[in-house]
Short mmCIF file of C-alpha atoms and ligand atoms in Angstrom, two decimals:
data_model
loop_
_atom_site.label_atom_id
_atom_site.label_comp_id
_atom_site.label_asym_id
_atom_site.label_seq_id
_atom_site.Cartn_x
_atom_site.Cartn_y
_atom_site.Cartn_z
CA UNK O 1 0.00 0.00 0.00
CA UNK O 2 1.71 3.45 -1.05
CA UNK O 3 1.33 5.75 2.29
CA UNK O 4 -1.02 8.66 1.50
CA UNK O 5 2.17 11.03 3.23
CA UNK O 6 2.91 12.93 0.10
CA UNK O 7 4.93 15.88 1.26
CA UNK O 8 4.86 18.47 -0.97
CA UNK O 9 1.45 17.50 -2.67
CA UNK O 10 0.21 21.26 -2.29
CA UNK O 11 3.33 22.51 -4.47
CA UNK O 12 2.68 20.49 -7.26
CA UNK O 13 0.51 21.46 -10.37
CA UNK O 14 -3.27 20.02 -10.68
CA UNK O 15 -1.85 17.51 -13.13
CA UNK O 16 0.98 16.15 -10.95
CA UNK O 17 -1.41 15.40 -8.11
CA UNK O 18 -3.94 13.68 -10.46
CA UNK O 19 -0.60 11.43 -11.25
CA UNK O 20 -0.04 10.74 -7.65
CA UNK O 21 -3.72 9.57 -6.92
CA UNK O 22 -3.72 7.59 -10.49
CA UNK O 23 -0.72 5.87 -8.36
CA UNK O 24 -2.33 5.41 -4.86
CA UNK O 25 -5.63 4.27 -5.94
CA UNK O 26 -4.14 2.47 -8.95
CA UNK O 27 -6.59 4.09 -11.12
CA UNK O 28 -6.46 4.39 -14.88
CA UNK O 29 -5.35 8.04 -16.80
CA UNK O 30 -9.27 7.55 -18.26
CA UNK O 31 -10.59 7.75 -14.33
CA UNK O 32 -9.06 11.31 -13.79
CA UNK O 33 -10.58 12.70 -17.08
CA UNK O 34 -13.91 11.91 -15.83
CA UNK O 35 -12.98 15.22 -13.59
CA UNK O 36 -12.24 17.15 -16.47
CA UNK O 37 -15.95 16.49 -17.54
CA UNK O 38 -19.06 17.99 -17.25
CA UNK O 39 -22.69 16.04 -16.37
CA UNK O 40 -24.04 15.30 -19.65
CA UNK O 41 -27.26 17.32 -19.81
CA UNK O 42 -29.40 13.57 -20.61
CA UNK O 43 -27.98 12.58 -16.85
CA UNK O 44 -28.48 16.19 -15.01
CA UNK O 45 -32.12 15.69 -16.59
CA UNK O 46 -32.77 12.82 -14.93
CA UNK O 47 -32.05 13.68 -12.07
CA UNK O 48 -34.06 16.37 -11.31
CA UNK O 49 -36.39 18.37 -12.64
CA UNK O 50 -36.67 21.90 -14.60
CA UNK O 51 -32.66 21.59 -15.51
CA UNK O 52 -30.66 24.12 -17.68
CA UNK O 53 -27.14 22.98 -16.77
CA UNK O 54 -25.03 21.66 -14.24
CA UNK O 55 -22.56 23.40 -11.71
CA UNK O 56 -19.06 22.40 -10.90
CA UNK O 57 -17.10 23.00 -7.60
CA UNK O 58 -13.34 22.55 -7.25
CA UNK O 59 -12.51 18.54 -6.15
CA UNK O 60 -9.19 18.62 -3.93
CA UNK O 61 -7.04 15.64 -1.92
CA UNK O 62 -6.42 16.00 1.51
CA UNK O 63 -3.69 13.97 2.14
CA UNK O 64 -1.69 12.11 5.07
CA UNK O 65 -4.90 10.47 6.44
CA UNK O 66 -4.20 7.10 8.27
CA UNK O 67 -7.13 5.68 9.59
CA UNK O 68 -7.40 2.24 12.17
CA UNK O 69 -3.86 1.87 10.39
CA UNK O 70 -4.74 2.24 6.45
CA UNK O 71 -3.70 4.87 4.34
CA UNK O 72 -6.15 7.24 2.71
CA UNK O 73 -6.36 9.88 0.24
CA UNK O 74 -9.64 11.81 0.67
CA UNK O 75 -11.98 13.50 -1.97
CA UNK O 76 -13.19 16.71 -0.97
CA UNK O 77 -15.71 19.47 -2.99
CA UNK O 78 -15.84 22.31 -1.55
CA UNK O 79 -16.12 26.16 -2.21
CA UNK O 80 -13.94 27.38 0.57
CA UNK O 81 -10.47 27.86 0.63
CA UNK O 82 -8.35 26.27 3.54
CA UNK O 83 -10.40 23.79 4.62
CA UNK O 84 -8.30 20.22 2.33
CA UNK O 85 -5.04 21.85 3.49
CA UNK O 86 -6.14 22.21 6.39
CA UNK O 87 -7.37 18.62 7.04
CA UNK O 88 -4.34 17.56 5.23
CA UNK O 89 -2.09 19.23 8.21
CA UNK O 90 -4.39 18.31 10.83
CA UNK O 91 -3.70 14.47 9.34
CA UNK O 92 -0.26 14.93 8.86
CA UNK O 93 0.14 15.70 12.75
CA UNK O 94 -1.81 12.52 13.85
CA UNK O 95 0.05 10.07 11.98
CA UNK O 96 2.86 10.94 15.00
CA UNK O 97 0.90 8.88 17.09
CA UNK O 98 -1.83 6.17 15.78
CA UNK O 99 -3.22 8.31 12.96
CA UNK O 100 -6.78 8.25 14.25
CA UNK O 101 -8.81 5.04 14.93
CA UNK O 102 -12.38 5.07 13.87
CA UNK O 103 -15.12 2.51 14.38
CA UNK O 104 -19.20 2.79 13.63
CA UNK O 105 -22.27 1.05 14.46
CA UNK O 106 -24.65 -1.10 12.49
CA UNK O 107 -25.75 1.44 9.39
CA UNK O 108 -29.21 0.85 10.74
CA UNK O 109 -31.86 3.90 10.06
CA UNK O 110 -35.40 4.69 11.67
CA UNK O 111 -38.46 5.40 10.35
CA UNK O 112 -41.23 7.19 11.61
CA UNK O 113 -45.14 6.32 11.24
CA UNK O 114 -46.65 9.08 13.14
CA UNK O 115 -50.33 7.69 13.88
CA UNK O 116 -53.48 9.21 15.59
CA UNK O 117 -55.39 6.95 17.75
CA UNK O 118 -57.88 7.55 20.79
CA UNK O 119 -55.96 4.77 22.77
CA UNK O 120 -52.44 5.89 22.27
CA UNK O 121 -51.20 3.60 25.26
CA UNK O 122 -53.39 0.20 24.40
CA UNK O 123 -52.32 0.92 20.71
CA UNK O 124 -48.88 1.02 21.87
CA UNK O 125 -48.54 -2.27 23.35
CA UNK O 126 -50.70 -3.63 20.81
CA UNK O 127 -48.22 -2.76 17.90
CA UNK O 128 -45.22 -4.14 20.65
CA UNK O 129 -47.42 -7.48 20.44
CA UNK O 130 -47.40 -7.52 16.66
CA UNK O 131 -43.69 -6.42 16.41
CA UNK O 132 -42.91 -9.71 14.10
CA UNK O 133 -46.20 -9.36 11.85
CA UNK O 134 -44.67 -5.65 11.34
CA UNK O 135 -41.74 -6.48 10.44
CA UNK O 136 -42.23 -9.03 8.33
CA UNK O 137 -44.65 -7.00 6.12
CA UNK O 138 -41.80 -4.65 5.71
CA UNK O 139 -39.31 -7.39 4.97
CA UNK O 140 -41.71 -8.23 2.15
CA UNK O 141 -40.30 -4.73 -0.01
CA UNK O 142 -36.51 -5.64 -0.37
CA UNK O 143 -35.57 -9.61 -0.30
CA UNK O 144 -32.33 -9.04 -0.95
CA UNK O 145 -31.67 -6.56 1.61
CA UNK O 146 -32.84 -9.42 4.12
CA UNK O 147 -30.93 -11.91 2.54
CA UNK O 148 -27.71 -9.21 2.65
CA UNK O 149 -28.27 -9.54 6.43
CA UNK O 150 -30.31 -6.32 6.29
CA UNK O 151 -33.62 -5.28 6.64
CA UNK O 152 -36.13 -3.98 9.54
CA UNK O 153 -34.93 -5.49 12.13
CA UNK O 154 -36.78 -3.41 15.39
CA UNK O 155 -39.55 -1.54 16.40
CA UNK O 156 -40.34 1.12 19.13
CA UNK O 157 -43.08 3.17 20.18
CA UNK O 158 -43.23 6.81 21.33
CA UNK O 159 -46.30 8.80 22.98
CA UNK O 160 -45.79 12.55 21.71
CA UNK O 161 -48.60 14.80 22.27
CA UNK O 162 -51.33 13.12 21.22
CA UNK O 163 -49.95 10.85 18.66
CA UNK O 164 -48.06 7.08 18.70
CA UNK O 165 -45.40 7.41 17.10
CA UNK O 166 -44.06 3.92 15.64
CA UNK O 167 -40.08 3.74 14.44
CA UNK O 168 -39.22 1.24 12.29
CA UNK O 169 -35.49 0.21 12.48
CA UNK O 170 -34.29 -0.97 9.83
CA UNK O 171 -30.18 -1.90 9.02
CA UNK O 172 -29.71 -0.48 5.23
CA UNK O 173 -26.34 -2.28 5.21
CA UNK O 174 -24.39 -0.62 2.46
CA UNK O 175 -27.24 2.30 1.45
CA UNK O 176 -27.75 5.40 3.17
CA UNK O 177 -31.36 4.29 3.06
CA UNK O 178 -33.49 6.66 2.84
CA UNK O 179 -35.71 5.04 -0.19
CA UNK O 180 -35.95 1.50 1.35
CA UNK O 181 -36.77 3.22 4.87
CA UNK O 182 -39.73 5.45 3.26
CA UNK O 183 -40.76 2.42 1.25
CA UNK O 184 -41.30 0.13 4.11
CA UNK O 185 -43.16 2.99 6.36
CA UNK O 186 -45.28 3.23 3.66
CA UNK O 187 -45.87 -0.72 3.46
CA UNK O 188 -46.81 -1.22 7.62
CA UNK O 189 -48.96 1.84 7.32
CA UNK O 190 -52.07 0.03 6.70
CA UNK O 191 -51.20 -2.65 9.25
CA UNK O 192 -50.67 0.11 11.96
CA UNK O 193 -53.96 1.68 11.00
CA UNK O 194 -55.92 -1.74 11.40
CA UNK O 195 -54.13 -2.49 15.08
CA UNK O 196 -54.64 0.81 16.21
CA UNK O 197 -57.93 1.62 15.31
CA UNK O 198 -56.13 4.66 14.56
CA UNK O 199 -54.96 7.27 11.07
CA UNK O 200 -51.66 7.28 9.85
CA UNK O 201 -50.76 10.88 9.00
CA UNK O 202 -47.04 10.80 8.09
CA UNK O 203 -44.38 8.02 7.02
CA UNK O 204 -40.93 8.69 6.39
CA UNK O 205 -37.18 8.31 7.42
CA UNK O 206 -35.82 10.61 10.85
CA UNK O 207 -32.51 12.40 10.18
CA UNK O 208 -31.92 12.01 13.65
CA UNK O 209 -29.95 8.75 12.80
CA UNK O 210 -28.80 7.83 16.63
CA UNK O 211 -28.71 4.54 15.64
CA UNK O 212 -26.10 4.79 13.09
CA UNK O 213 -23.61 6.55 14.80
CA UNK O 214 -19.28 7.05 13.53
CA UNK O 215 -16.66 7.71 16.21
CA UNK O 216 -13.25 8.52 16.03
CA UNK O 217 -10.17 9.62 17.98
CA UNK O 218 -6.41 10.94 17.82
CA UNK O 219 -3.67 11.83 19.91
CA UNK O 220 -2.13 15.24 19.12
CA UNK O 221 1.43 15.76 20.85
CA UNK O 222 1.62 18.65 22.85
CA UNK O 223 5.06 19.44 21.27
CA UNK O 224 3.55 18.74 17.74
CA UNK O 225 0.87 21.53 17.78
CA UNK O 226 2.77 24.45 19.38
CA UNK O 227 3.44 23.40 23.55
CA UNK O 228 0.79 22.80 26.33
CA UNK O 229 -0.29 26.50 25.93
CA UNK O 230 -1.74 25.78 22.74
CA UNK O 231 -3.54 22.33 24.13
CA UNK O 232 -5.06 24.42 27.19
CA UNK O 233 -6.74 26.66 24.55
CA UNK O 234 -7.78 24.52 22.86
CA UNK O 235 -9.65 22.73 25.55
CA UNK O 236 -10.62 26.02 27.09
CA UNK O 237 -12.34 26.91 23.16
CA UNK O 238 -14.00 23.75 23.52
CA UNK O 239 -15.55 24.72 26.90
CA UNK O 240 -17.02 27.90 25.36
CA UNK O 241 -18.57 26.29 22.47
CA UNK O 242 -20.13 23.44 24.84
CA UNK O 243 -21.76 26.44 26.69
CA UNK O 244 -22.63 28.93 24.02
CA UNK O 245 -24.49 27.77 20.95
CA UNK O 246 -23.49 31.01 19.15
CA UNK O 247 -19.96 29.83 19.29
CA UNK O 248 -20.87 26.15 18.77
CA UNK O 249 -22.56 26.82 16.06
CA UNK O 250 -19.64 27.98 14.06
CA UNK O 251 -17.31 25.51 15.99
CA UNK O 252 -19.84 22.48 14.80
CA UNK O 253 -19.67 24.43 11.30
CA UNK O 254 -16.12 23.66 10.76
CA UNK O 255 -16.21 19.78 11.56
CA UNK O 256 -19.12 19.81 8.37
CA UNK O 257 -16.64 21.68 6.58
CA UNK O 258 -14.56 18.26 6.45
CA UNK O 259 -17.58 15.84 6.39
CA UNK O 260 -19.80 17.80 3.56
CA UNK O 261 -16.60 18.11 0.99
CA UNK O 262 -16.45 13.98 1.47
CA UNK O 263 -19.92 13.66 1.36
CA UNK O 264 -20.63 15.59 -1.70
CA UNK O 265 -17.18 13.65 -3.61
CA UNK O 266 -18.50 10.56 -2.57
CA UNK O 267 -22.80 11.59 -3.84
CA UNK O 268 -24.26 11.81 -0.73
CA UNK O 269 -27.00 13.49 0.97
CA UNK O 270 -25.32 16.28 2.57
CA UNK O 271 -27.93 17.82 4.05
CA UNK O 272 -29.71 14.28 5.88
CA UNK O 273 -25.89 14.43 7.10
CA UNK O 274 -26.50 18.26 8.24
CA UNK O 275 -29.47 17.87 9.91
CA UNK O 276 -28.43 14.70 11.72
CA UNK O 277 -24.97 16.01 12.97
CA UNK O 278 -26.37 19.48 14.25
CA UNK O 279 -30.11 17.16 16.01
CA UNK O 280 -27.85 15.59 17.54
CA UNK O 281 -25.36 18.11 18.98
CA UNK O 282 -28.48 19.33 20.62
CA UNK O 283 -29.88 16.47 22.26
CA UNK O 284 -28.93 17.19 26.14
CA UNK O 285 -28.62 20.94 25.27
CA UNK O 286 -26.52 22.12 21.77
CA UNK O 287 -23.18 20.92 22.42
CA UNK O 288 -19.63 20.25 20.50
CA UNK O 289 -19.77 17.40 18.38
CA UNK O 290 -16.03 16.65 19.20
CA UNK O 291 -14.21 16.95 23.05
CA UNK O 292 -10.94 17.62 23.34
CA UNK O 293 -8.77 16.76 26.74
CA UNK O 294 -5.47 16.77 28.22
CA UNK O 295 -3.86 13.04 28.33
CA UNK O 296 -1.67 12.29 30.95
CA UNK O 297 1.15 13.08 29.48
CA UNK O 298 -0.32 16.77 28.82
CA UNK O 299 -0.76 15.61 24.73
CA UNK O 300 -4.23 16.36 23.23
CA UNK O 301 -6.83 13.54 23.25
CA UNK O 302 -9.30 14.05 20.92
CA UNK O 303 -13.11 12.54 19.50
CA UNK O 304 -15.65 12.68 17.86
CA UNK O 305 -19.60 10.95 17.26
CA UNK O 306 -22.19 11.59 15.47
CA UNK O 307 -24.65 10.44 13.24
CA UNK O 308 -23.44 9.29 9.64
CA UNK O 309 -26.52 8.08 7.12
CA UNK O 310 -23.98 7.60 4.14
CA UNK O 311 -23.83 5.27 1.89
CA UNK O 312 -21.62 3.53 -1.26
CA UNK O 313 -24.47 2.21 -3.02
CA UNK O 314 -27.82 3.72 -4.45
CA UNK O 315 -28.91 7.35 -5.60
CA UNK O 316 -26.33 9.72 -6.42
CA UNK O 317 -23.73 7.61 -4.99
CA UNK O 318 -23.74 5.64 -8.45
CA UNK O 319 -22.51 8.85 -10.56
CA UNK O 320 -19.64 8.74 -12.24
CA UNK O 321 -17.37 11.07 -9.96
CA UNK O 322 -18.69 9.78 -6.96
CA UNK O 323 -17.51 6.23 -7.58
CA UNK O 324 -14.39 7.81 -8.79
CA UNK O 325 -14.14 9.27 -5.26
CA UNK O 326 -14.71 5.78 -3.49
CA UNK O 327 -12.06 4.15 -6.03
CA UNK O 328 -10.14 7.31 -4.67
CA UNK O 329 -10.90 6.65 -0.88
CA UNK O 330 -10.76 2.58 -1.91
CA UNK O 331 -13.43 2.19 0.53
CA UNK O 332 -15.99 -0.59 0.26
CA UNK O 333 -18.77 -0.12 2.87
CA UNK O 334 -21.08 2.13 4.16
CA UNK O 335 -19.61 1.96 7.67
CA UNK O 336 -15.61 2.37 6.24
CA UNK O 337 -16.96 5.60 4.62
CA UNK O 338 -18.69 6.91 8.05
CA UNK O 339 -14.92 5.77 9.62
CA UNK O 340 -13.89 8.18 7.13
CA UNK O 341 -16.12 11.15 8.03
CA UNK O 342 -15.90 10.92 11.42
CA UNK O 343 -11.82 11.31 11.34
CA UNK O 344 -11.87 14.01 8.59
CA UNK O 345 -14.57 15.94 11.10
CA UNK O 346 -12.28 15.68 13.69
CA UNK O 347 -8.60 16.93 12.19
CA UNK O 348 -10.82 19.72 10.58
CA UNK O 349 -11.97 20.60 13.89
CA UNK O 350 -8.44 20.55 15.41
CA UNK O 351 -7.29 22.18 12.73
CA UNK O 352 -9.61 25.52 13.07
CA UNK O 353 -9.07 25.22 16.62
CA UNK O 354 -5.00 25.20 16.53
CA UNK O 355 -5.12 28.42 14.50
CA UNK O 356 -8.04 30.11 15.97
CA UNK O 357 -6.20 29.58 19.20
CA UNK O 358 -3.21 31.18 18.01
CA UNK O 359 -2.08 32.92 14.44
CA UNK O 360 -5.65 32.98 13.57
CA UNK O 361 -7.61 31.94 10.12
CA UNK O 362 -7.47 34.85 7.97
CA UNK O 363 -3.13 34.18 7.05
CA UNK O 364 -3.86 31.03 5.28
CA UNK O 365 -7.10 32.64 3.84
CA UNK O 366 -5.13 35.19 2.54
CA UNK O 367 -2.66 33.39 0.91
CA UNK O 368 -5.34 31.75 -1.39
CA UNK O 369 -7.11 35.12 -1.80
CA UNK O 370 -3.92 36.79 -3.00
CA UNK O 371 -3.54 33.92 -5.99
CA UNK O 372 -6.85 34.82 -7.15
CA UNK O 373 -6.01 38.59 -7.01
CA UNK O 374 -2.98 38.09 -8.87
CA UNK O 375 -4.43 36.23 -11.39
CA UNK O 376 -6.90 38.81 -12.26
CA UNK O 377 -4.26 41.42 -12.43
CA UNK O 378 -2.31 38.87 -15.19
CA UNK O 379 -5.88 38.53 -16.70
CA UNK O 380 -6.05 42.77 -17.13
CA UNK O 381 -2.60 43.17 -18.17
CA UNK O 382 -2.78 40.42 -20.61
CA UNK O 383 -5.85 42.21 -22.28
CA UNK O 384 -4.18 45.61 -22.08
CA UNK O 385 -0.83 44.11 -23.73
CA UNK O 386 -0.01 40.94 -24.94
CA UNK O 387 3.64 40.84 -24.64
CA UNK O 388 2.92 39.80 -20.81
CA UNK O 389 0.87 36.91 -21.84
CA UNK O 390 3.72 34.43 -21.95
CA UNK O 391 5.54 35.19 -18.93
CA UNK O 392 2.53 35.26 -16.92
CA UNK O 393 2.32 31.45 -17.51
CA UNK O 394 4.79 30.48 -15.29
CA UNK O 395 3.03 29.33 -11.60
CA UNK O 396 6.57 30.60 -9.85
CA UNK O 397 5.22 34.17 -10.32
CA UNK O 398 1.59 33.86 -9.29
CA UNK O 399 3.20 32.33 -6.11
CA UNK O 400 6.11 35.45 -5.90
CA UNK O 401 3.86 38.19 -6.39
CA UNK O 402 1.02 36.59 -3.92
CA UNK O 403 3.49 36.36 -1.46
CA UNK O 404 4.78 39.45 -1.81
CA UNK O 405 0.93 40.60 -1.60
CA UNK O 406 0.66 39.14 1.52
CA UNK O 407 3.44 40.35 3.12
CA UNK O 408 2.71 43.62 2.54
CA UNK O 409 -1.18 43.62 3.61
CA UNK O 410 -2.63 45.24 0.52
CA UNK O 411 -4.51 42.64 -1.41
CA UNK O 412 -5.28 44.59 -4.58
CA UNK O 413 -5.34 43.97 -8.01
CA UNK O 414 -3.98 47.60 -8.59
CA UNK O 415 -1.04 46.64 -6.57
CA UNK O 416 -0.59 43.19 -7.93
CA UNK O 417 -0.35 44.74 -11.43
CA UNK O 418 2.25 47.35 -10.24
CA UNK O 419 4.52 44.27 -9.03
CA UNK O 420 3.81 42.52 -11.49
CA UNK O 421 5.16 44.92 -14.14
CA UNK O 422 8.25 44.98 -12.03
CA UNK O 423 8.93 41.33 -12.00
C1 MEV R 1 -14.82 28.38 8.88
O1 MEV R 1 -15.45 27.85 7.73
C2 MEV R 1 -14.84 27.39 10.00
C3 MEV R 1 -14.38 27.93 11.35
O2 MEV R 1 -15.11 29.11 11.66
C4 MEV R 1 -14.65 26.87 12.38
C5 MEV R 1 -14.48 27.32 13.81
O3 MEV R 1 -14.64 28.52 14.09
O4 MEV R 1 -14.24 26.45 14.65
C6 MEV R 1 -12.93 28.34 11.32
#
């Protein structure tokens, strides 16, 4: 296995890196170019409705990820700058110890069958005393789920308000699940209405996946990430955002910075991922998704769980790119993926803590910002004179002048163009 440790990576052009991955994942020249494509209009069309086009985001590597002791390189789209090099340097810094070490539970999903009865307790203990019956009408919709090992495989009932609530639980195995869940709902509905006496009024999958759950956890040395100043603050950031959603919020933001770039490579439902991760952060009060403490030996311990309905099979998982991205990530189940997501959520939340602790976010921002502003200036001088064009090819420059940018704190194309013309 070639370690996914690639120093350097970030230096090299787009086309180098693609080499590097062809390499790791053993993929073929043809596999990259499907990144150079766009979604044929036919597929776009099928997929939802009303289309005109399709959009494209930029598709990055983070790097250096070693996960319950296997290399990975990991897919991530995403808008933002920072956030893969980021993750890549929050990996890098693991690997000193164990890497991180990941494990989930079952990928088993609920479903809710929200029903309105006048005997909400009888009915309730009624539907407990037809639990098999239940389940084995919802069995009936996907035989080879069950014979997978899958299928519903529980059932519970709630009292909210004046309703029974029924949730079906049903183990999706490699799927995130959400059309077999609905399907089955659907199926017991009329069941549930004949044992309760009672209307069915809604039938579909919770977000609030608490069943499915992905932990993981690394061991930053203190002496790694800056000294035990740097690990105090961290904790002590940590505190605030456990008791101020304002700041958990935005602390919680930047672990779904990690897990929505893989999500989205990899054709997932981003936002059942959302709305799980953030429900349940706030079960108990909202709350950090990660906690960070001081080992023994003064290194920083650090984990995460949450919820993590994703699969490798079915819906949008099937594209093109996104099984390019699991060829990428060579991952083969549902639960290796949520390994995955759970250890990218929890470098990228080190790594926004480590530098909002102490140089700050906006440096590496800027760096990235700059690049863009210099480019523009290249783009105006090379319409106002041509003679420019060819030397403003050459990648050393952008990266000069950027830097130079930087250093000096005014981020202008004006400027840019005025060094520019000098070099
Ligand atoms: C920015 O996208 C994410 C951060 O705001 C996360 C955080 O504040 O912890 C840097």
């Amino acid at each position: 296995m070639i370690s996914s440790r690639i120093p350097g990576f970030y230096n090299l052009s787009p086309e180098e890196r693609a080499k590097k991955v062809v390499e790791f994942a053993n993929l073929t020249e043809n596999d990259i170019s499907i990144l150079q494509s766009v979604l044929p209009l036919d597929d776009a069309d099928r997929m939802i409705e009303n289309v005109i086009g399709s959009f494209s985001l930029p598709y990055g590597i983070a790097t250096n990820f070693l996960i319950n002791g296997k290399d990975y390189l990991i897919p991530m789209v995403i808008e933002e700058p920072s956030v893969v090099a980021a993750a890549s340097n929050a990996a890098r810094l693991a690997r000193n110890n164990f890497g991180f070490m990941a494990e989930a539970t079952y990928p088993v999903m609920i479903g809710q069958i929200q029903v309105k009865t006048d005997t909400t307790q009888f009915s309730r203990l009624k539907i407990l005393g037809h639990k098999e019956e239940i389940l084995s009408i919802a069995n009936e919709q996907d035989q080879v789920l069950k014979k997978l090992g899958g299928g519903a495989v529980d059932l519970s009932c709630r009292i909210i308000d004046d309703y029974l609530v029924v949730h079906l639980l049903v183990n999706v195995k490699d799927a995130m699940g959400a059309n077999i869940v609905n399907t089955m709902c659907e199926s017991v509905a009329s069941k549930i209405e004949e044992l309760t006496d009672g209307k069915v009024i809604l039938r579909i999958i919770s977000n609030l996946a608490v069943e499915r759950l992905a932990r993981a956890r690394a061991v930053f040395g203190k002496d790694d990430i800056g000294g035990s100043d740097i690990v105090d603050r961290i904790i002590s950031a940590t505190d605030l955002a456990n008791s101020d959603p304002f700041r958990c919020a935005t602390h919680n933001k930047g672990i779904m910075n990690g897990i929505d770039a893989l999500v989205i490579a990899t054709g997932n439902d981003f936002r059942a991922v959302e709305a799980g991760a953030h429900a349940y952060a706030s079960l108990g009060g909202y709350h950090s998704l990660t906690s960070w403490e001081k080992a023994k030996d003064g290194d920083l311990a650090g984990s995460i769980e949450l919820p993590m309905p994703v699969g490798v099979i079915g819906g949008g998982t099937m594209s093109p790119y996104a099984r390019l991205s699991l060829k990428i990530l060579g991952v083969k189940t549902s639960t290796e993926l949520s390994c995955v997501a759970a250890s990218l959520g929890l470098a990228q939340n080190f790594a926004a803590l480590r530098a909002l602790v102490s140089e700050g976010i906006q440096k590496g921002h800027m760096r990235l910002h700059a690049k863009n502003i210099v480019k523009i200036a290249m783009d105006n001088l090379v319409s106002e004179d041509v003679d420019y064009a060819a030397k403003f090819s050459d990648k050393a420059i952008i990266d000069k002048v950027s830097d130079l940018l930087v250093k000096e704190g005014s981020i202008n194309v004006n400027r840019a163009k005025e060094i520019l013309k000098d070099v």
